PDB file of C-alpha atoms in Angstrom:
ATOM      1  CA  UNK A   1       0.000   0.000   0.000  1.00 38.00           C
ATOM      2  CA  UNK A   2       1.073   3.258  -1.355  1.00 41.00           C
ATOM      3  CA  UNK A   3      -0.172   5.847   1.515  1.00 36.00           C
ATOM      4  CA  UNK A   4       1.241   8.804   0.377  1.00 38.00           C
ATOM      5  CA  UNK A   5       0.206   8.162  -3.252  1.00 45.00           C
ATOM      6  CA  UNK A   6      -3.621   6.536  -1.178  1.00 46.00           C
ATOM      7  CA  UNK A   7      -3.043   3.653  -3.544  1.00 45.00           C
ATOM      8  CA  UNK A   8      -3.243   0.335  -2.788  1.00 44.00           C
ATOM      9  CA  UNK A   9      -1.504  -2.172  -5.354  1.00 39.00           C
ATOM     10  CA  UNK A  10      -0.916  -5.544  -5.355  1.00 38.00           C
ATOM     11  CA  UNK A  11       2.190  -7.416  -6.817  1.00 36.00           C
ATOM     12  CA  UNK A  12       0.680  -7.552 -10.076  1.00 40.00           C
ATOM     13  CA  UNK A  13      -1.498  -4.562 -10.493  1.00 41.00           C
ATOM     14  CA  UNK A  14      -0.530  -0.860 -10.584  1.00 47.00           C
ATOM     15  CA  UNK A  15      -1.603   1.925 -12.181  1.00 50.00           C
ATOM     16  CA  UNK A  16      -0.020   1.709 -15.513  1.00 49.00           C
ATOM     17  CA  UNK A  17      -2.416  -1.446 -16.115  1.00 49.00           C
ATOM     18  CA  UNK A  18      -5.121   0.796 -17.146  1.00 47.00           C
ATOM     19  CA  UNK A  19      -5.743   2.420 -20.324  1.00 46.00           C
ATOM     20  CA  UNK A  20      -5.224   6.325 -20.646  1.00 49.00           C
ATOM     21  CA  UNK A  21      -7.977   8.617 -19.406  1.00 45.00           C
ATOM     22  CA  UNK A  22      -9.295   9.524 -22.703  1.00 41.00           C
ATOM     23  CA  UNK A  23     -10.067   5.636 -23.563  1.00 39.00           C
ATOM     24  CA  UNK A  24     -12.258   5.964 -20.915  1.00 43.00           C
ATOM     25  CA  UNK A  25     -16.110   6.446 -20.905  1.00 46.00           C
ATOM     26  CA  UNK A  26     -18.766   5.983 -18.948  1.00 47.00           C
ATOM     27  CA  UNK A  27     -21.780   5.474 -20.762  1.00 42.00           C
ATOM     28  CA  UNK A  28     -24.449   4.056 -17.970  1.00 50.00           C
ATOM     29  CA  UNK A  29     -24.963   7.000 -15.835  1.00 47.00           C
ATOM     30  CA  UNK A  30     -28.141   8.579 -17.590  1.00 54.00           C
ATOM     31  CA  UNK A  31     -28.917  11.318 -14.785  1.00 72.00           C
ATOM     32  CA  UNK A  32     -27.201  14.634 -13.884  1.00 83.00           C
ATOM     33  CA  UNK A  33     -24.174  14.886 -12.142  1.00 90.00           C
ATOM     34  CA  UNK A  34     -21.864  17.012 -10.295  1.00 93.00           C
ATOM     35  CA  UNK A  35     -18.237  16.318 -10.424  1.00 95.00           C
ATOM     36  CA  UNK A  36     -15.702  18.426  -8.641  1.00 96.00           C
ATOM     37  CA  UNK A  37     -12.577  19.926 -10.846  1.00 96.00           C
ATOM     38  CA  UNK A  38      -9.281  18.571  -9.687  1.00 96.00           C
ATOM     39  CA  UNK A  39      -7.964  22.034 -10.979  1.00 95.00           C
ATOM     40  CA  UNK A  40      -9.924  24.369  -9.934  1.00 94.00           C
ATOM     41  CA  UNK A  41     -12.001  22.763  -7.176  1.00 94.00           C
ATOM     42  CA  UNK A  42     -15.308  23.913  -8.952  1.00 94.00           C
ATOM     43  CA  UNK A  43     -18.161  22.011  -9.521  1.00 94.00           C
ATOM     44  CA  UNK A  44     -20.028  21.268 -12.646  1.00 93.00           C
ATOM     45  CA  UNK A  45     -23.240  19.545 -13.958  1.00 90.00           C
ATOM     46  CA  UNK A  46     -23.034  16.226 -16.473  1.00 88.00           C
ATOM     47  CA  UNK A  47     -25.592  15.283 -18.484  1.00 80.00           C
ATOM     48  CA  UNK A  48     -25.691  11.432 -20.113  1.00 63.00           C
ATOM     49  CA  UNK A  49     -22.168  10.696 -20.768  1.00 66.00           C
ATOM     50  CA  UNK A  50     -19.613  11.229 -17.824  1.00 63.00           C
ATOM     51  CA  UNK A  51     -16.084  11.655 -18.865  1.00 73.00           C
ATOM     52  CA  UNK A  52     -13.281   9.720 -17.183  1.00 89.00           C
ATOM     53  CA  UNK A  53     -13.329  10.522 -13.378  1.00 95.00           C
ATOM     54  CA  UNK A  54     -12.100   9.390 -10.189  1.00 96.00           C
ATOM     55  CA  UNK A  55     -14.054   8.813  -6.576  1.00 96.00           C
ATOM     56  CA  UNK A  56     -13.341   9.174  -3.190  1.00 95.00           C
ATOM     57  CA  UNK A  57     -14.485   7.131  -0.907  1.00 93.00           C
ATOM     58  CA  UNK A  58     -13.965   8.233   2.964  1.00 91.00           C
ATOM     59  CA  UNK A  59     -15.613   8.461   6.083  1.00 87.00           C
ATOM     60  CA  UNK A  60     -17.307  11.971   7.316  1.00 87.00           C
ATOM     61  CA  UNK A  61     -15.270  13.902   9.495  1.00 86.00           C
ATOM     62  CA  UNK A  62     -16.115  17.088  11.616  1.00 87.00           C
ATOM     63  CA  UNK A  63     -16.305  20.561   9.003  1.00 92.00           C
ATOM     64  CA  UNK A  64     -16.524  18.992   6.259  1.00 92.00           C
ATOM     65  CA  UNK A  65     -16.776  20.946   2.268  1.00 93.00           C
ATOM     66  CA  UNK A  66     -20.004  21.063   1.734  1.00 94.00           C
ATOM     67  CA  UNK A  67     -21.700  21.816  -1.988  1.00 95.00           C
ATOM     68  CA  UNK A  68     -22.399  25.090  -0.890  1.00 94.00           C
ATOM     69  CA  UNK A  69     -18.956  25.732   0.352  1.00 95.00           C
ATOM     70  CA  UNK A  70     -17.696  24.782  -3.281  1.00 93.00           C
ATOM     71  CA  UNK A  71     -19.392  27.631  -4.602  1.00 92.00           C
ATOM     72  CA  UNK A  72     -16.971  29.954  -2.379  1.00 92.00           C
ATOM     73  CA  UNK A  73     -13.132  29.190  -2.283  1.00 91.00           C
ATOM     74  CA  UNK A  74     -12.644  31.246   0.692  1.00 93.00           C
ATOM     75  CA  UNK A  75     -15.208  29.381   2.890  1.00 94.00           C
ATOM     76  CA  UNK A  76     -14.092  26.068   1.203  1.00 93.00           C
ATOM     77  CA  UNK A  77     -10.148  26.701   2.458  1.00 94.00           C
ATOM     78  CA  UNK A  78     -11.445  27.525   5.875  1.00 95.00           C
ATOM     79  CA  UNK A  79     -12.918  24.153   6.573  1.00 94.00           C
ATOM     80  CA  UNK A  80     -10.992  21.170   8.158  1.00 91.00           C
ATOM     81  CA  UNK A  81     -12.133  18.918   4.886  1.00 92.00           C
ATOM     82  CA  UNK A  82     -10.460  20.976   2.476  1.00 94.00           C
ATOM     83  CA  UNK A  83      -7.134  19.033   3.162  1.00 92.00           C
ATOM     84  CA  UNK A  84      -9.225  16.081   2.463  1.00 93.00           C
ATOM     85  CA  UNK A  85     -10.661  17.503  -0.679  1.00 95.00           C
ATOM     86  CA  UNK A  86      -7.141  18.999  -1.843  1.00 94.00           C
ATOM     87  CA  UNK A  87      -5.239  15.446  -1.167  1.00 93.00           C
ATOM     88  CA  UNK A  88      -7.813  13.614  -3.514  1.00 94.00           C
ATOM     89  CA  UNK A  89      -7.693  15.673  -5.887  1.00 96.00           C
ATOM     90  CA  UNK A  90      -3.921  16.397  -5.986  1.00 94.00           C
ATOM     91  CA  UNK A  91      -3.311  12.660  -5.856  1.00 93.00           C
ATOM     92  CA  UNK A  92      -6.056  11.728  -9.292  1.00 95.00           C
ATOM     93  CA  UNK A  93      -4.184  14.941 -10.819  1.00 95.00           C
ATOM     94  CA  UNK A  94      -1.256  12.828 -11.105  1.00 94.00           C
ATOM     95  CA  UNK A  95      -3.071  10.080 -13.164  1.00 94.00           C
ATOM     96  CA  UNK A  96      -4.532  12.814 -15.681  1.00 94.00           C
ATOM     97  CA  UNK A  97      -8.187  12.771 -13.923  1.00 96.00           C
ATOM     98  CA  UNK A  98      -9.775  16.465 -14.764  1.00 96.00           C
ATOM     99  CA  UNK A  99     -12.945  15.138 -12.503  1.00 96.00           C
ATOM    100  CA  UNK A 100     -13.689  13.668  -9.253  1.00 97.00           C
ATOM    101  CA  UNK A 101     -16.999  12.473  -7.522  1.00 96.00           C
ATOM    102  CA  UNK A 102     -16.840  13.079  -3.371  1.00 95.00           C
ATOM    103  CA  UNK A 103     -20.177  13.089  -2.411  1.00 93.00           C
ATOM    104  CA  UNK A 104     -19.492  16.030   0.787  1.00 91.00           C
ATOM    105  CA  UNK A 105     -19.459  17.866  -2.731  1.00 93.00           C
ATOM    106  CA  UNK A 106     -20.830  17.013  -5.085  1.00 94.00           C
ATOM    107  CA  UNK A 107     -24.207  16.468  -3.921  1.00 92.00           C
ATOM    108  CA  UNK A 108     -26.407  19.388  -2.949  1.00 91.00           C
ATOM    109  CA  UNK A 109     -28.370  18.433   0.128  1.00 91.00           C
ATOM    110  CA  UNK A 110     -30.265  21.003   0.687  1.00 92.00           C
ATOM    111  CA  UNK A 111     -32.315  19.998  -2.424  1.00 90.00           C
ATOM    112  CA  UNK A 112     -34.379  16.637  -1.834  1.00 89.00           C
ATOM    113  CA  UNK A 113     -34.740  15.674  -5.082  1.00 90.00           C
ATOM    114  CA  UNK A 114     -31.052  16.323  -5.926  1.00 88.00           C
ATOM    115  CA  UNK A 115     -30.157  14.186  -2.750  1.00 90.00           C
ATOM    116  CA  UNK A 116     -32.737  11.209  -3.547  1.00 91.00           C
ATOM    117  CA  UNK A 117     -31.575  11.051  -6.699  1.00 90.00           C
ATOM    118  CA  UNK A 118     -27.548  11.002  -5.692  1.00 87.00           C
ATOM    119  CA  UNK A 119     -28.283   8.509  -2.628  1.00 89.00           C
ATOM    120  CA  UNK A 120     -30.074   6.387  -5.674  1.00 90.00           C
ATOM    121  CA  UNK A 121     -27.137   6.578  -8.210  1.00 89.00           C
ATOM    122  CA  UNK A 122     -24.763   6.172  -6.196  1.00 90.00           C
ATOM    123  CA  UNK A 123     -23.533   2.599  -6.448  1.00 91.00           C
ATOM    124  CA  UNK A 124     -23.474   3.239 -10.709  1.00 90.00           C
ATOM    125  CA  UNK A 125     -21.341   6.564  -9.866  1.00 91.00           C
ATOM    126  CA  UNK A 126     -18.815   4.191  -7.894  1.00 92.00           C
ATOM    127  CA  UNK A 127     -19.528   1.392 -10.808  1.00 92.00           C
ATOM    128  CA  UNK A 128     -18.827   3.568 -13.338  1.00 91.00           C
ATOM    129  CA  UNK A 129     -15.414   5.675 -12.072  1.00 93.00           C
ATOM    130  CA  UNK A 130     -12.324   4.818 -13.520  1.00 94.00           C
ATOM    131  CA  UNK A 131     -11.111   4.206 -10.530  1.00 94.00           C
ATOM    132  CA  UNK A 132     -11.838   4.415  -6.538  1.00 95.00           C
ATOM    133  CA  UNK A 133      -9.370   6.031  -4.478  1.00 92.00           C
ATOM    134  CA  UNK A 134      -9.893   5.287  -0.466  1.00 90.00           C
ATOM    135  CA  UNK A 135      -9.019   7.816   2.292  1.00 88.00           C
ATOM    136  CA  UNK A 136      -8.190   6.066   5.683  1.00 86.00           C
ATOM    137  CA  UNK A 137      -8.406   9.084   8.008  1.00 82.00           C
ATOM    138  CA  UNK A 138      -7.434   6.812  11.010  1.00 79.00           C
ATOM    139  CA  UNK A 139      -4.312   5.898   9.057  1.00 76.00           C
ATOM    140  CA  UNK A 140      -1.448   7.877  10.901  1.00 71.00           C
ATOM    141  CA  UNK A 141       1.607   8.768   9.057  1.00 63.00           C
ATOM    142  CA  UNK A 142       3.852  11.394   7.655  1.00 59.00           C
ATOM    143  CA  UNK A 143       1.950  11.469   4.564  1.00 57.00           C
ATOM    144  CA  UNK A 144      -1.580  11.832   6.507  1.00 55.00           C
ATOM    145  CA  UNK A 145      -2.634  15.234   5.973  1.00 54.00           C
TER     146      UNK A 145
END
């Protein structure tokens, strides 16, 4: 296991066993949805086709980035989660992901619809991502941020 890299890969996997991003397309997720920029940390809408992204799966944590925090970058660096947000996406930056689905995000919860229909996708989002990075908050180390 690769902690400072969050990857975990086995004697005969790594990452250069998967094809380049732009091979990559996921053509099953038929709803809208919001996936974070590993750039510029804002958030956009998808329709139909989702272009190669990443996911982050993770435990909640205390002052967290919200959706509504994305839309301000001020607020978003003044949260606790934003090293959690800025590791993931620094770390799929490095593999040539432009897009990452974390769900503290990426989902607005203050609409119900929005959050029904992200709590019922969810499993295809995860299904569909090129690949599924984990972060192991209680995972002490010098790379832990």
């Amino acid at each position: 296991m690769d902690l400072y890299k969050g990857l975990a890969i086995g004697a005969t996997t790594s990452l250069t066993d998967y094809p380049e991003p732009s091979l990559h397309l996921s053509l099953k997720t038929s709803s809208v949805m919001h996936l974070l920029s590993t750039k510029d940390f804002k958030v956009k809408e998808f329709f139909m086709d989702i272009l190669h992204y990443a996911i982050l799966s993770h435990t909640w944590e205390q002052k967290e980035v919200t959706y509504q925090d994305v839309q301000n970058l001020n607020i978003m660096k003044s949260k606790a989660g934003f090293l959690k947000v800025l590791g993931a996406c620094s770390c799929v930056r490095q593999y040539h992901f432009d897009w990452i689905w974390i769900d503290l995000c990426c989902i607005n919860k203050e609409s119900s619809t929005e959050l029904s229909e992200a709590l019922n996708s969810m499993y295809q989002y995860y299904e569909d991502a090129a690949v599924c990075y984990v972060y192991l908050s209680d995972i002490l180390g010098a790379y832990h941020p």
